[in-house]
GROMACS .gro file of C-alpha atoms in nm:
model
  176
    1MET     CA    1  10.727  -7.620  -4.383
    2SER     CA    2  10.392  -7.605  -4.528
    3LEU     CA    3  10.148  -7.330  -4.593
    4LEU     CA    4   9.886  -7.549  -4.367
    5ALA     CA    5  10.179  -7.619  -4.072
    6ALA     CA    6  10.192  -7.269  -4.037
    7ALA     CA    7   9.909  -7.202  -4.044
    8ALA     CA    8   9.846  -7.460  -3.726
    9ILE     CA    9  10.138  -7.293  -3.498
   10VAL     CA   10   9.938  -6.935  -3.529
   11ALA     CA   11   9.633  -7.103  -3.482
   12LEU     CA   12   9.828  -7.310  -3.138
   13LEU     CA   13  10.012  -6.983  -3.022
   14GLY     CA   14   9.614  -6.835  -3.033
   15GLY     CA   15   9.686  -6.579  -3.378
   16THR     CA   16   9.423  -6.579  -3.595
   17ALA     CA   17   9.595  -6.654  -3.947
   18ARG     CA   18   9.497  -6.589  -4.314
   19ALA     CA   19   9.638  -6.829  -4.602
   20ASP     CA   20   9.775  -6.502  -4.760
   21GLU     CA   21   9.978  -6.387  -4.428
   22VAL     CA   22  10.144  -6.637  -4.364
   23ARG     CA   23  10.511  -6.591  -4.509
   24GLN     CA   24  10.802  -6.869  -4.472
   25VAL     CA   25  11.149  -6.683  -4.358
   26LEU     CA   26  11.469  -6.898  -4.414
   27PRO     CA   27  11.751  -6.920  -4.155
   28GLY     CA   28  11.978  -6.608  -4.209
   29GLY     CA   29  11.764  -6.451  -4.416
   30GLN     CA   30  11.608  -6.138  -4.424
   31ALA     CA   31  11.276  -6.051  -4.222
   32PRO     CA   32  10.992  -6.013  -4.511
   33ALA     CA   33  10.863  -5.685  -4.632
   34GLN     CA   34  10.575  -5.549  -4.540
   35PRO     CA   35  10.347  -5.503  -4.768
   36THR     CA   36  10.247  -5.140  -4.896
   37GLN     CA   37   9.933  -5.010  -5.034
   38LEU     CA   38   9.951  -4.891  -5.425
   39ALA     CA   39   9.803  -4.537  -5.363
   40ARG     CA   40   9.484  -4.562  -5.679
   41VAL     CA   41   9.577  -4.324  -5.935
   42LYS     CA   42   9.306  -4.107  -6.109
   43ALA     CA   43   9.258  -4.217  -6.460
   44PRO     CA   44   9.239  -3.972  -6.691
   45ASP     CA   45   8.921  -3.796  -6.745
   46GLU     CA   46   8.813  -3.847  -7.183
   47SER     CA   47   8.918  -3.510  -7.218
   48GLU     CA   48   9.261  -3.563  -7.171
   49ILE     CA   49   9.322  -3.804  -7.364
   50GLN     CA   50   9.074  -3.670  -7.666
   51ARG     CA   51   9.365  -3.369  -7.620
   52PHE     CA   52   9.680  -3.578  -7.565
   53CYS     CA   53   9.610  -3.766  -7.944
   54SER     CA   54   9.513  -3.480  -8.118
   55ASN     CA   55   9.815  -3.293  -8.029
   56ILE     CA   56  10.003  -3.571  -8.121
   57ALA     CA   57   9.812  -3.595  -8.450
   58ASP     CA   58  10.044  -3.370  -8.644
   59ALA     CA   59  10.333  -3.537  -8.493
   60ALA     CA   60  10.295  -3.902  -8.560
   61ARG     CA   61  10.126  -3.856  -8.919
   62ASP     CA   62  10.480  -3.632  -9.053
   63ARG     CA   63  10.702  -3.906  -8.820
   64ARG     CA   64  10.534  -4.192  -9.084
   65TYR     CA   65  10.494  -3.977  -9.363
   66ALA     CA   66  10.901  -3.951  -9.309
   67LEU     CA   67  10.962  -4.306  -9.239
   68GLN     CA   68  10.743  -4.372  -9.631
   69ALA     CA   69  10.961  -4.121  -9.764
   70GLU     CA   70  11.270  -4.305  -9.624
   71GLU     CA   71  11.128  -4.610  -9.798
   72LEU     CA   72  11.068  -4.497 -10.071
   73LYS     CA   73  11.443  -4.386 -10.116
   74GLN     CA   74  11.569  -4.718 -10.049
   75LEU     CA   75  11.354  -4.857 -10.348
   76GLN     CA   76  11.473  -4.626 -10.543
   77ALA     CA   77  11.808  -4.712 -10.545
   78GLY     CA   78  11.717  -5.048 -10.581
   79ILE     CA   79  11.601  -5.014 -10.860
   80ASP     CA   80  11.882  -4.760 -10.976
   81GLU     CA   81  12.108  -5.055 -10.858
   82ARG     CA   82  11.928  -5.324 -11.130
   83MET     CA   83  11.902  -5.076 -11.396
   84LYS     CA   84  12.263  -5.026 -11.418
   85ALA     CA   85  12.306  -5.392 -11.369
   86LEU     CA   86  12.047  -5.450 -11.694
   87GLU     CA   87  12.217  -5.119 -11.850
   88ALA     CA   88  12.569  -5.344 -11.831
   89LYS     CA   89  12.425  -5.649 -11.965
   90ARG     CA   90  12.266  -5.498 -12.231
   91THR     CA   91  12.614  -5.334 -12.343
   92GLU     CA   92  12.816  -5.676 -12.320
   93TYR     CA   93  12.495  -5.825 -12.517
   94GLU     CA   94  12.566  -5.563 -12.800
   95GLU     CA   95  12.944  -5.643 -12.779
   96TRP     CA   96  12.918  -5.965 -12.812
   97LEU     CA   97  12.703  -5.958 -13.096
   98LYS     CA   98  12.983  -5.723 -13.271
   99ARG     CA   99  13.202  -5.941 -13.175
  100ARG     CA  100  12.999  -6.250 -13.380
  101GLU     CA  101  12.907  -6.047 -13.645
  102VAL     CA  102  13.308  -5.928 -13.706
  103PHE     CA  103  13.364  -6.303 -13.673
  104LEU     CA  104  13.140  -6.411 -13.926
  105ALA     CA  105  13.278  -6.098 -14.144
  106ARG     CA  106  13.652  -6.188 -14.154
  107ALA     CA  107  13.598  -6.469 -14.402
  108GLU     CA  108  13.532  -6.332 -14.754
  109ASP     CA  109  13.361  -6.554 -15.022
  110SER     CA  110  13.704  -6.556 -15.205
  111VAL     CA  111  13.857  -6.788 -14.938
  112VAL     CA  112  13.564  -6.944 -14.869
  113LYS     CA  113  13.495  -7.043 -15.251
  114ILE     CA  114  13.904  -7.170 -15.207
  115TYR     CA  115  13.890  -7.354 -14.941
  116ALA     CA  116  13.553  -7.494 -15.080
  117GLY     CA  117  13.689  -7.640 -15.398
  118MET     CA  118  14.020  -7.795 -15.249
  119LYS     CA  119  14.036  -8.160 -15.161
  120PRO     CA  120  13.959  -8.197 -14.773
  121ASP     CA  121  14.277  -8.337 -14.645
  122ALA     CA  122  14.459  -8.041 -14.789
  123ALA     CA  123  14.196  -7.826 -14.643
  124ALA     CA  124  14.207  -7.958 -14.292
  125GLU     CA  125  14.642  -7.923 -14.318
  126ARG     CA  126  14.549  -7.532 -14.407
  127LEU     CA  127  14.333  -7.444 -14.201
  128ALA     CA  128  14.503  -7.604 -13.881
  129MET     CA  129  14.800  -7.380 -13.980
  130VAL     CA  130  14.587  -7.021 -13.989
  131ASN     CA  131  14.386  -6.841 -13.706
  132ALA     CA  132  14.184  -7.082 -13.522
  133GLU     CA  133  13.829  -6.809 -13.545
  134LEU     CA  134  13.967  -6.755 -13.918
  135ALA     CA  135  13.952  -7.169 -13.956
  136ALA     CA  136  13.695  -7.171 -13.791
  137ALA     CA  137  13.487  -6.898 -13.989
  138ILE     CA  138  13.510  -7.060 -14.298
  139LEU     CA  139  13.446  -7.365 -14.222
  140MET     CA  140  13.051  -7.247 -14.138
  141LYS     CA  141  13.088  -7.008 -14.430
  142LEU     CA  142  13.124  -7.347 -14.624
  143ASP     CA  143  12.832  -7.587 -14.699
  144SER     CA  144  12.786  -7.821 -14.412
  145ARG     CA  145  12.891  -8.152 -14.567
  146LYS     CA  146  13.240  -7.986 -14.712
  147ALA     CA  147  13.293  -7.867 -14.359
  148GLY     CA  148  13.246  -8.199 -14.202
  149VAL     CA  149  13.435  -8.443 -14.435
  150ILE     CA  150  13.748  -8.121 -14.385
  151LEU     CA  151  13.688  -8.148 -13.992
  152ASN     CA  152  13.684  -8.544 -13.990
  153GLU     CA  153  14.039  -8.491 -14.166
  154MET     CA  154  14.216  -8.274 -13.910
  155ASP     CA  155  14.412  -8.346 -13.594
  156GLN     CA  156  14.138  -8.401 -13.316
  157LYS     CA  157  14.237  -8.132 -13.082
  158ALA     CA  158  14.266  -7.882 -13.370
  159ALA     CA  159  13.912  -8.003 -13.504
  160ALA     CA  160  13.767  -7.994 -13.139
  161THR     CA  161  13.897  -7.615 -13.095
  162LEU     CA  162  13.712  -7.500 -13.436
  163THR     CA  163  13.377  -7.705 -13.264
  164GLY     CA  164  13.397  -7.488 -12.992
  165ILE     CA  165  13.441  -7.218 -13.172
  166MET     CA  166  13.146  -7.251 -13.417
  167ALA     CA  167  12.895  -7.361 -13.166
  168SER     CA  168  12.987  -7.067 -13.004
  169ALA     CA  169  12.980  -6.809 -13.245
  170ALA     CA  170  12.646  -7.026 -13.410
  171ARG     CA  171  12.514  -7.002 -13.038
  172ARG     CA  172  12.135  -6.729 -13.123
  173VAL     CA  173  12.121  -6.700 -12.694
  174ASP     CA  174  12.338  -6.430 -12.471
  175PRO     CA  175  12.653  -6.626 -12.362
  176SER     CA  176  12.579  -6.518 -12.013
   0.00000   0.00000   0.00000
C-alpha cells in the first residue's frame, strides 16, 4: 500500500494523518513500535571539558612517549640485524680475498719458470694431471700468450675447468 493510499484511507475514516505518522504493517507481522521521546542530555559546559582534557593530558603524553619508545626499540632491532648481516658479508669477503691470495701464491715463480720453458703440448699434458687450482694458478702467472697456447693444446674439459677457475680468481669484485 502506498503512502498516498494510506493517507486517503485515514482521511475517509475521518482522521487526520501526516505522512510521517502512517506506517505499514504486514500481515502476521508485529505492530509498529510507538516512537519514544528521546531524553535531552545536558551538554557539558566548557569548564568540564577543559578539566577533562587537562586531567588526561599527562596520561596521553606518557602513552605517546611509550609508543615512540617501543617504535624506536623495533627500529634499533632492525638496525642491529642489518649490522650483523653486514658484518657477516664483510667476513665472507675477507675470507674470499684470503683464498684468492693463497691461490695466487701457490704457483711459485720457479715452477712457473719451468712451465714457461716447456713446449706447449708437453706443458698442457702435465698441467692436466695436476690439481686444477694449482694448474690455473700457474697459467695465471705465465705470459698470456704462452698460457693461451697451452690451453689450446689441452683437452676441452680440462681447459674449460681451468678457465673457470682463473676467471673466478681474477675477479676484482665480491663473488656474492
